[in-house]
Amino acid sequence: DGGITQSPKYLFRKEGQNVTLSCEQNLNHDAMYWYRQDPGQGLRLIYYSQIVNDFQKGDIAEGYSVSREKKESFPLTVTSAQKNPTAFYLCASTSGTGVRTEAFFGQGTRLTVV
Amino acid sequence: GDSVTQMEGPVTLSEEAFLTINCTYTATGYPSLFWYVQYPGEGLQLLLKATKADDKGSNKGFEATYRKETTSFHLEKGSVQVSDSAVYFCALNTGNQFYFGTGTSLTVIP
């Protein structure tokens, strides 16, 4: 079945560590996105990529980094510069950038700082 | 700028009650509108969508009509079930970016 796979489902980070969240899709979608979800704040865009080897900052990119070396993969690294990383992270993809395009989501990764 | 505003929750209803979750938007041009549903600990799933004015999206008994004159896309269901308990997100696609509301938590009690 086609879809988006995020791993791991739960992740624990110590202070000062970098951690990488995986996002893989087999939908052959061009565009991929990373969102952060906090209680009562909805989804906030961290980074997005519309084509391989290109990506743009979203609204809250500070303390995060991404790469897009392959069409199907868009990993997110949460660096030690992110002061409050505990949150639920969602990866999404779309087949293009047209206005009628719907977004498909992975199951999410819950990151906790310990 | 472009944005989505949706009704704050939480909403608690008895089984078989009528549901309305309000959503209004601000956007230039002709965006598409969506409702997504999120069950605990999971990602978002598309519930329904409408791509132009006066379109009605429907799925699993849920409906929403794209009203350009009132810039609204309210979600309705005539008779909710316990299994409808989830968080519902209204979303807007301008072609450049998606914008999501803050989510409305719905709990349906037997």
Coordinates of N, CA and C in Angstrom, one line a residue:
Chain A
D1 N 0.8 -1.2 0.0 CA 0.0 0.0 0.0 C 0.9 1.2 0.0
G2 N 0.4 2.2 -0.8 CA 1.2 3.5 -0.8 C 0.9 4.3 0.4
G3 N 1.9 5.0 0.9 CA 1.7 5.9 2.1 C 3.0 6.5 2.5
I4 N 2.9 7.1 3.7 CA 4.1 7.8 4.3 C 4.4 7.1 5.6
T5 N 5.7 6.8 5.7 CA 6.1 6.1 6.9 C 7.1 7.0 7.7
Q6 N 6.7 7.2 9.0 CA 7.6 8.0 9.9 C 8.2 7.0 10.9
S7 N 9.4 7.2 11.2 CA 10.0 6.4 12.3 C 11.1 7.2 13.0
P8 N 11.3 7.0 14.3 CA 10.5 6.0 15.1 C 9.1 6.7 15.5
K9 N 8.3 5.9 16.2 CA 7.0 6.5 16.6 C 7.2 7.3 17.9
Y10 N 8.2 6.9 18.7 CA 8.5 7.6 19.9 C 10.0 7.8 20.0
L11 N 10.5 9.0 20.4 CA 11.9 9.3 20.4 C 12.2 10.1 21.6
F12 N 13.3 9.7 22.3 CA 13.7 10.5 23.5 C 15.1 11.1 23.2
R13 N 15.2 12.3 23.6 CA 16.5 13.1 23.4 C 17.0 13.7 24.6
K14 N 18.3 13.5 24.8 CA 18.9 14.2 26.0 C 19.2 15.6 25.6
E15 N 19.4 16.4 26.6 CA 19.7 17.8 26.4 C 21.1 17.9 25.6
G16 N 21.1 18.7 24.6 CA 22.4 18.9 23.8 C 22.6 17.9 22.7
Q17 N 21.7 17.0 22.5 CA 21.8 16.0 21.4 C 21.1 16.4 20.2
N18 N 21.6 16.0 19.0 CA 20.9 16.1 17.8 C 20.1 14.8 17.6
V19 N 18.9 14.8 17.0 CA 18.2 13.6 16.7 C 17.6 13.8 15.3
T20 N 17.5 12.7 14.6 CA 17.0 12.7 13.2 C 15.7 11.9 13.1
L21 N 14.6 12.5 12.6 CA 13.4 11.8 12.4 C 13.3 11.4 10.9
S22 N 12.8 10.2 10.7 CA 12.8 9.7 9.3 C 11.4 9.9 8.7
C23 N 11.3 10.2 7.5 CA 10.1 10.2 6.7 C 10.3 9.7 5.3
E24 N 9.6 8.6 5.0 CA 9.7 8.0 3.7 C 8.3 7.9 3.1
Q25 N 8.3 8.1 1.8 CA 7.0 8.0 1.1 C 7.1 7.2 -0.2
N26 N 6.1 6.4 -0.5 CA 6.2 5.6 -1.8 C 5.0 6.0 -2.7
L27 N 4.6 7.2 -2.5 CA 3.4 7.8 -3.3 C 3.9 8.4 -4.6
N28 N 5.2 8.5 -4.8 CA 5.8 9.2 -5.9 C 5.4 10.7 -5.9
H29 N 5.3 11.3 -4.7 CA 4.9 12.7 -4.6 C 6.2 13.6 -4.7
D30 N 6.0 14.7 -5.3 CA 7.1 15.6 -5.5 C 7.4 16.4 -4.2
A31 N 6.3 16.9 -3.6 CA 6.5 17.8 -2.4 C 6.4 17.1 -1.1
M32 N 7.2 17.5 -0.2 CA 7.2 16.9 1.2 C 7.3 18.0 2.2
Y33 N 6.7 17.8 3.4 CA 6.6 18.8 4.4 C 6.9 18.3 5.8
W34 N 7.3 19.1 6.7 CA 7.4 18.8 8.1 C 6.7 19.8 8.9
Y35 N 5.8 19.3 9.8 CA 5.0 20.1 10.7 C 5.3 19.7 12.1
R36 N 5.2 20.7 13.0 CA 5.2 20.5 14.4 C 3.9 20.7 15.0
Q37 N 3.4 19.8 15.9 CA 2.1 20.0 16.5 C 2.3 20.1 18.0
D38 N 1.8 21.2 18.6 CA 1.8 21.3 20.1 C 0.3 21.5 20.5
P39 N 0.0 21.1 21.7 CA -1.4 21.2 22.1 C -2.0 22.6 22.0
G40 N -3.1 22.7 21.4 CA -3.8 23.9 21.2 C -3.3 24.9 20.2
Q41 N -2.2 24.5 19.5 CA -1.6 25.4 18.5 C -1.7 24.9 17.1
G42 N -2.4 23.8 16.8 CA -2.5 23.3 15.5 C -1.2 22.9 14.9
L43 N -1.0 23.0 13.6 CA 0.2 22.5 12.9 C 1.0 23.7 12.5
R44 N 2.3 23.7 12.7 CA 3.1 24.8 12.3 C 4.2 24.2 11.3
L45 N 4.4 24.9 10.2 CA 5.3 24.4 9.2 C 6.7 24.7 9.5
I46 N 7.6 23.6 9.5 CA 9.0 23.7 9.8 C 9.8 23.9 8.5
Y47 N 9.7 23.0 7.6 CA 10.4 23.0 6.3 C 9.5 22.3 5.3
Y48 N 9.8 22.7 4.0 CA 9.1 22.0 3.0 C 10.1 21.9 1.8
S49 N 9.8 20.9 0.9 CA 10.6 20.7 -0.3 C 9.7 20.3 -1.4
Q50 N 9.9 21.0 -2.5 CA 9.0 20.8 -3.7 C 9.7 19.9 -4.7
I51 N 11.0 19.8 -4.7 CA 11.8 19.0 -5.6 C 13.0 18.5 -4.9
V52 N 13.6 17.4 -5.4 CA 14.8 16.9 -4.9 C 15.9 17.9 -4.9
N53 N 16.7 17.9 -3.8 CA 17.9 18.8 -3.6 C 17.5 20.3 -3.4
D54 N 16.3 20.5 -3.1 CA 15.8 21.9 -2.8 C 14.8 21.9 -1.7
F55 N 14.9 22.8 -0.8 CA 14.0 22.9 0.3 C 13.9 24.4 0.8
Q56 N 12.8 24.7 1.5 CA 12.6 26.1 2.0 C 12.2 26.1 3.4
K57 N 12.6 27.1 4.1 CA 12.2 27.2 5.5 C 10.7 27.6 5.6
G58 N 10.1 27.0 6.7 CA 8.7 27.4 7.0 C 8.7 28.4 8.0
D59 N 7.6 28.4 8.8 CA 7.4 29.4 9.8 C 8.3 29.3 11.1
I60 N 8.7 28.1 11.4 CA 9.5 27.8 12.6 C 10.7 27.0 12.4
A61 N 11.6 27.4 11.4 CA 12.7 26.5 11.0 C 13.9 26.6 12.0
E62 N 14.0 27.6 12.8 CA 15.1 27.7 13.7 C 15.3 26.5 14.6
G63 N 16.5 25.9 14.6 CA 16.8 24.8 15.4 C 16.6 23.5 14.7
Y64 N 16.2 23.5 13.4 CA 15.9 22.3 12.6 C 16.7 22.4 11.3
S65 N 17.0 21.2 10.8 CA 17.6 21.1 9.5 C 17.0 19.9 8.7
V66 N 17.0 20.0 7.4 CA 16.5 18.9 6.6 C 17.4 18.6 5.4
S67 N 17.2 17.5 4.7 CA 17.8 17.3 3.4 C 16.8 16.6 2.5
R68 N 17.0 16.7 1.2 CA 16.2 16.0 0.3 C 17.0 15.5 -0.9
E69 N 17.7 14.4 -0.6 CA 18.6 13.8 -1.5 C 17.9 12.8 -2.4
K70 N 16.8 12.3 -2.0 CA 16.0 11.4 -2.8 C 14.5 11.8 -2.8
K71 N 13.8 11.5 -3.8 CA 12.4 12.0 -3.9 C 11.6 11.4 -2.8
E72 N 11.9 10.1 -2.4 CA 11.0 9.5 -1.4 C 11.4 9.8 0.0
S73 N 12.5 10.5 0.3 CA 12.9 10.6 1.7 C 13.1 12.1 2.0
F74 N 12.7 12.5 3.2 CA 12.8 13.9 3.7 C 13.1 13.9 5.2
P75 N 14.3 13.5 5.7 CA 14.6 13.4 7.1 C 14.7 14.8 7.7
L76 N 14.3 14.9 9.0 CA 14.3 16.1 9.8 C 15.3 15.9 10.9
T77 N 16.2 16.8 11.1 CA 17.1 16.8 12.2 C 16.8 17.9 13.2
V78 N 16.5 17.5 14.4 CA 16.3 18.4 15.5 C 17.6 18.7 16.2
T79 N 18.1 19.9 16.1 CA 19.5 20.1 16.6 C 19.4 20.6 18.1
S80 N 20.5 20.7 18.7 CA 20.6 21.2 20.1 C 20.2 22.6 20.2
A81 N 20.2 23.3 19.1 CA 19.8 24.7 19.1 C 18.3 24.9 19.2
Q82 N 17.5 23.8 19.1 CA 16.1 23.9 19.3 C 15.8 23.8 20.8
K83 N 15.4 24.9 21.4 CA 15.3 24.9 22.9 C 14.1 24.2 23.5
N84 N 13.1 24.0 22.7 CA 11.9 23.3 23.2 C 11.4 22.3 22.2
P85 N 12.1 21.2 22.1 CA 11.8 20.3 21.0 C 10.7 19.3 21.3
T86 N 10.3 19.2 22.5 CA 9.2 18.2 22.9 C 8.0 18.6 22.1
A87 N 7.5 17.7 21.3 CA 6.3 17.9 20.4 C 6.0 16.7 19.6
F88 N 5.0 16.7 18.9 CA 4.6 15.7 18.0 C 4.9 16.2 16.6
Y89 N 5.7 15.4 15.8 CA 6.1 15.9 14.5 C 5.4 15.1 13.4
L90 N 4.9 15.8 12.4 CA 4.2 15.2 11.3 C 4.9 15.5 10.0
C91 N 5.0 14.4 9.2 CA 5.5 14.6 7.9 C 4.3 14.4 6.9
A92 N 4.4 15.2 5.8 CA 3.3 15.1 4.9 C 3.8 15.2 3.4
S93 N 3.0 14.8 2.5 CA 3.5 15.0 1.1 C 2.3 15.3 0.2
T94 N 2.5 15.9 -0.9 CA 1.5 16.2 -1.9 C 2.1 15.9 -3.3
S95 N 1.2 15.6 -4.2 CA 1.6 15.2 -5.5 C 2.2 16.3 -6.3
G96 N 1.8 17.5 -5.9 CA 2.3 18.7 -6.6 C 2.0 19.9 -5.8
T97 N 2.0 21.1 -6.4 CA 1.7 22.3 -5.7 C 0.4 23.0 -6.1
G98 N -0.4 22.3 -6.9 CA -1.7 22.8 -7.3 C -2.6 23.1 -6.2
V99 N -3.6 24.0 -6.4 CA -4.5 24.4 -5.3 C -5.4 23.2 -4.9
R100 N -5.7 22.3 -5.8 CA -6.6 21.2 -5.5 C -5.9 20.0 -4.8
T101 N -4.6 20.1 -4.7 CA -3.9 19.0 -4.1 C -4.2 18.8 -2.7
E102 N -4.4 17.5 -2.3 CA -4.6 17.2 -0.9 C -3.2 16.7 -0.3
A103 N -3.1 16.9 1.0 CA -1.9 16.5 1.7 C -2.1 15.1 2.3
F104 N -1.1 14.2 2.3 CA -1.2 12.9 2.9 C -0.2 13.0 4.1
F105 N -0.6 12.4 5.2 CA 0.3 12.5 6.4 C 0.8 11.1 6.9
G106 N 1.9 11.1 7.5 CA 2.4 10.0 8.2 C 1.8 9.9 9.6
Q107 N 2.2 8.9 10.3 CA 1.5 8.6 11.6 C 2.2 9.4 12.8
G108 N 3.2 10.1 12.4 CA 3.8 11.0 13.4 C 4.9 10.4 14.3
T109 N 5.8 11.3 14.8 CA 6.8 10.9 15.8 C 6.7 11.8 17.0
R110 N 6.6 11.2 18.1 CA 6.5 12.0 19.4 C 7.9 12.1 20.0
L111 N 8.5 13.3 20.0 CA 9.8 13.5 20.5 C 9.7 14.1 21.9
T112 N 10.4 13.5 22.9 CA 10.4 14.0 24.2 C 11.9 14.2 24.7
V113 N 12.1 15.4 25.3 CA 13.4 15.7 25.9 C 13.5 15.2 27.3
V114 N 14.5 14.4 27.6 CA 14.6 13.8 29.0 C 15.8 14.4 29.7
Chain B
G1 N -2.7 38.2 5.9 CA -2.2 37.0 5.2 C -3.3 35.9 5.2
D2 N -3.0 34.8 4.5 CA -3.9 33.7 4.5 C -4.0 33.0 5.8
S3 N -5.2 32.5 6.2 CA -5.3 31.9 7.5 C -6.6 31.1 7.6
V4 N -6.7 30.3 8.6 CA -7.9 29.6 8.9 C -8.2 29.7 10.4
T5 N -9.5 30.0 10.7 CA -9.9 30.1 12.1 C -11.0 29.1 12.3
Q6 N -10.9 28.3 13.3 CA -11.9 27.3 13.6 C -12.3 27.4 15.0
M7 N -13.5 26.9 15.3 CA -14.2 26.9 16.6 C -13.3 26.2 17.6
E8 N -13.2 26.9 18.7 CA -12.4 26.2 19.8 C -13.2 25.2 20.5
G9 N -12.5 24.2 21.0 CA -13.1 23.1 21.7 C -12.8 23.2 23.2
P10 N -12.9 22.2 23.9 CA -13.4 20.9 23.4 C -14.9 20.9 23.2
V11 N -15.4 20.0 22.4 CA -16.8 19.8 22.2 C -17.2 18.5 22.7
T12 N -18.2 18.4 23.5 CA -18.7 17.1 24.1 C -20.2 17.0 23.7
L13 N -20.5 15.9 23.0 CA -21.9 15.6 22.6 C -22.3 14.2 23.0
S14 N -23.6 14.1 23.1 CA -24.1 12.7 23.3 C -24.3 12.0 22.0
E15 N -24.2 10.7 22.0 CA -24.4 10.0 20.8 C -25.7 10.3 20.1
E16 N -25.7 10.4 18.8 CA -26.8 10.8 18.0 C -27.2 12.3 17.9
A17 N -26.4 13.1 18.6 CA -26.6 14.5 18.6 C -26.1 15.1 17.2
F18 N -26.5 16.3 16.9 CA -26.1 17.0 15.7 C -24.8 17.8 16.0
L19 N -23.9 17.7 15.0 CA -22.6 18.3 15.2 C -22.4 19.4 14.2
T20 N -21.9 20.6 14.7 CA -21.4 21.6 13.8 C -20.1 22.1 14.4
I21 N -19.0 22.2 13.5 CA -17.8 22.8 13.9 C -17.5 23.9 12.9
N22 N -17.4 25.1 13.4 CA -17.3 26.3 12.5 C -15.9 26.5 12.0
C23 N -15.8 26.9 10.8 CA -14.5 27.2 10.2 C -14.6 28.4 9.2
T24 N -13.8 29.4 9.4 CA -13.8 30.5 8.5 C -12.4 30.7 8.0
Y25 N -12.2 31.3 6.8 CA -10.9 31.4 6.3 C -10.7 32.8 5.7
T26 N -9.4 33.2 5.5 CA -9.0 34.4 4.8 C -8.0 34.0 3.8
A27 N -8.3 34.3 2.6 CA -7.4 34.0 1.5 C -7.6 34.8 0.2
T28 N -6.6 35.0 -0.5 CA -6.8 35.7 -1.8 C -6.9 34.6 -2.9
G29 N -7.5 34.9 -4.0 CA -7.6 33.9 -5.0 C -8.7 32.9 -4.8
Y30 N -8.5 31.6 -5.2 CA -9.5 30.6 -5.2 C -8.9 29.3 -4.5
P31 N -8.8 29.3 -3.2 CA -8.2 28.2 -2.6 C -9.1 27.0 -2.5
S32 N -8.6 25.8 -2.2 CA -9.4 24.6 -1.9 C -9.4 24.5 -0.3
L33 N -10.5 23.9 0.1 CA -10.7 23.8 1.5 C -10.9 22.3 1.9
F34 N -10.4 22.0 3.1 CA -10.4 20.6 3.6 C -10.8 20.5 5.0
W35 N -11.3 19.3 5.4 CA -11.4 18.9 6.8 C -10.6 17.6 6.9
Y36 N -9.7 17.6 7.9 CA -8.9 16.5 8.3 C -9.3 16.0 9.7
V37 N -9.1 14.7 10.0 CA -9.5 14.2 11.3 C -8.2 13.5 11.8
Q38 N -8.0 13.6 13.1 CA -6.8 13.0 13.8 C -7.3 12.2 15.0
Y39 N -7.1 10.9 15.0 CA -7.3 10.1 16.1 C -6.1 10.1 17.1
P40 N -6.3 9.8 18.3 CA -5.2 9.9 19.3 C -3.9 9.2 18.9
G41 N -2.8 9.9 18.9 CA -1.5 9.3 18.6 C -1.3 9.0 17.2
E42 N -2.1 9.5 16.3 CA -2.0 9.3 14.9 C -1.8 10.5 14.0
G43 N -1.5 10.3 12.8 CA -1.4 11.5 11.9 C -2.8 11.9 11.4
L44 N -2.8 12.9 10.5 CA -4.1 13.4 10.0 C -4.6 12.6 8.8
Q45 N -5.9 12.4 8.7 CA -6.5 11.7 7.6 C -7.5 12.7 6.9
L46 N -7.5 12.7 5.6 CA -8.4 13.5 4.9 C -9.9 13.0 5.2
L47 N -10.7 13.9 5.6 CA -12.1 13.6 5.8 C -13.0 14.0 4.6
L48 N -12.8 15.2 4.1 CA -13.5 15.7 2.9 C -12.9 16.9 2.4
K49 N -13.2 17.3 1.2 CA -12.7 18.5 0.6 C -13.6 19.1 -0.4
A50 N -13.4 20.4 -0.7 CA -14.1 21.1 -1.7 C -13.2 22.1 -2.4
T51 N -13.2 22.1 -3.7 CA -12.2 22.8 -4.5 C -12.7 24.1 -5.1
K52 N -14.0 24.3 -5.1 CA -14.5 25.6 -5.6 C -15.8 26.0 -4.8
A53 N -16.1 27.3 -5.0 CA -17.3 27.9 -4.3 C -18.6 27.1 -4.6
D54 N -19.3 26.9 -3.5 CA -20.6 26.1 -3.6 C -20.5 24.6 -3.7
D55 N -19.3 24.1 -3.8 CA -19.0 22.7 -3.7 C -19.4 22.2 -2.3
K56 N -19.9 21.0 -2.3 CA -20.2 20.3 -1.0 C -19.3 19.1 -0.9
G57 N -18.5 19.0 0.1 CA -17.7 17.8 0.3 C -18.4 16.9 1.3
S58 N -18.4 15.6 1.1 CA -19.1 14.7 2.1 C -18.3 13.4 2.2
N59 N -18.4 12.8 3.4 CA -17.8 11.5 3.6 C -18.2 11.0 5.0
K60 N -18.6 9.7 5.1 CA -18.9 9.1 6.4 C -20.0 9.8 7.1
G61 N -20.9 10.5 6.4 CA -22.0 11.2 7.1 C -21.6 12.7 7.4
F62 N -20.4 13.0 7.2 CA -20.0 14.4 7.5 C -20.1 15.2 6.2
E63 N -20.5 16.5 6.3 CA -20.6 17.4 5.1 C -20.1 18.7 5.5
A64 N -19.6 19.4 4.4 CA -19.2 20.8 4.5 C -19.4 21.5 3.2
T65 N -19.9 22.7 3.2 CA -20.1 23.5 1.9 C -19.2 24.7 1.9
Y66 N -18.5 24.8 0.8 CA -17.6 25.9 0.5 C -18.4 27.2 0.2
R67 N -18.5 28.1 1.2 CA -19.3 29.3 1.0 C -18.3 30.5 0.8
K68 N -18.2 31.0 -0.4 CA -17.3 32.1 -0.6 C -17.8 33.4 -0.1
E69 N -19.1 33.6 -0.1 CA -19.7 34.8 0.3 C -19.5 35.1 1.8
T70 N -19.4 34.0 2.6 CA -19.2 34.1 4.0 C -17.8 33.6 4.4
T71 N -17.0 33.2 3.5 CA -15.7 32.7 3.7 C -15.7 31.6 4.8
S72 N -16.6 30.6 4.6 CA -16.8 29.6 5.6 C -16.8 28.2 5.0
F73 N -16.5 27.2 5.9 CA -16.5 25.8 5.5 C -16.8 25.0 6.7
H74 N -18.0 25.2 7.2 CA -18.4 24.5 8.5 C -18.7 23.0 8.3
L75 N -18.2 22.3 9.3 CA -18.4 20.8 9.2 C -19.6 20.4 10.0
E76 N -20.4 19.5 9.4 CA -21.7 19.1 10.1 C -21.8 17.6 9.9
K77 N -22.5 17.0 10.9 CA -22.9 15.7 10.9 C -24.3 15.5 11.6
G78 N -25.2 14.8 11.0 CA -26.5 14.8 11.6 C -26.6 14.0 12.9
S79 N -25.8 12.9 13.0 CA -26.0 12.0 14.2 C -24.6 11.4 14.5
V80 N -23.9 12.0 15.5 CA -22.6 11.5 15.8 C -22.6 10.2 16.6
Q81 N -21.4 9.5 16.4 CA -21.2 8.2 17.1 C -20.0 8.3 18.0
V82 N -19.9 7.4 18.9 CA -18.7 7.4 19.8 C -17.4 7.3 19.0
S83 N -17.5 6.6 17.9 CA -16.3 6.4 17.1 C -15.9 7.7 16.3
D84 N -16.7 8.7 16.4 CA -16.3 10.0 15.8 C -15.5 10.9 16.7
S85 N -15.2 10.4 17.9 CA -14.4 11.2 18.9 C -13.0 11.3 18.3
A86 N -12.5 12.5 18.1 CA -11.2 12.8 17.5 C -11.0 14.3 17.5
V87 N -9.9 14.7 16.9 CA -9.6 16.1 16.7 C -9.8 16.4 15.2
Y88 N -10.6 17.5 14.9 CA -10.9 17.9 13.6 C -10.2 19.2 13.2
F89 N -9.5 19.2 12.0 CA -8.8 20.3 11.5 C -9.4 20.8 10.2
C90 N -9.6 22.1 10.2 CA -10.0 22.7 8.9 C -8.7 23.2 8.3
A91 N -8.6 23.1 6.9 CA -7.4 23.5 6.3 C -7.7 24.1 4.9
L92 N -6.7 24.9 4.5 CA -6.8 25.7 3.3 C -5.6 25.5 2.4
N93 N -5.8 25.3 1.1 CA -4.6 25.2 0.2 C -4.7 26.3 -0.8
T94 N -3.7 27.2 -0.8 CA -3.7 28.3 -1.7 C -3.0 28.0 -3.0
G95 N -2.4 26.8 -3.0 CA -1.5 26.5 -4.2 C -0.1 26.6 -3.9
N96 N 0.2 27.5 -2.9 CA 1.6 27.7 -2.5 C 1.9 27.1 -1.1
Q97 N 0.8 27.0 -0.3 CA 1.0 26.5 1.0 C -0.3 26.0 1.6
F98 N -0.2 25.1 2.6 CA -1.4 24.7 3.3 C -1.4 25.5 4.6
Y99 N -2.6 25.9 5.0 CA -2.8 26.5 6.3 C -3.8 25.7 7.1
F100 N -3.5 25.4 8.4 CA -4.4 24.6 9.2 C -4.9 25.4 10.4
G101 N -6.2 25.1 10.8 CA -6.7 25.7 12.0 C -6.1 25.0 13.2
T102 N -6.5 25.4 14.3 CA -5.9 24.9 15.6 C -6.5 23.6 16.0
G103 N -7.5 23.2 15.4 CA -8.1 21.9 15.7 C -9.2 22.0 16.7
T104 N -10.2 21.2 16.6 CA -11.3 21.1 17.5 C -11.5 19.7 18.0
S105 N -11.3 19.5 19.3 CA -11.5 18.2 19.9 C -12.9 17.9 20.1
L106 N -13.4 16.7 19.7 CA -14.7 16.2 19.8 C -14.7 15.0 20.6
T107 N -15.6 14.9 21.7 CA -15.8 13.7 22.4 C -17.3 13.4 22.4
V108 N -17.6 12.2 22.0 CA -19.0 11.7 21.9 C -19.2 10.7 23.0
I109 N -20.2 11.0 23.9 CA -20.4 10.1 25.0 C -21.7 9.2 24.7
P110 N -21.6 7.9 25.2 CA -22.8 7.1 24.9 C -24.0 7.5 25.6

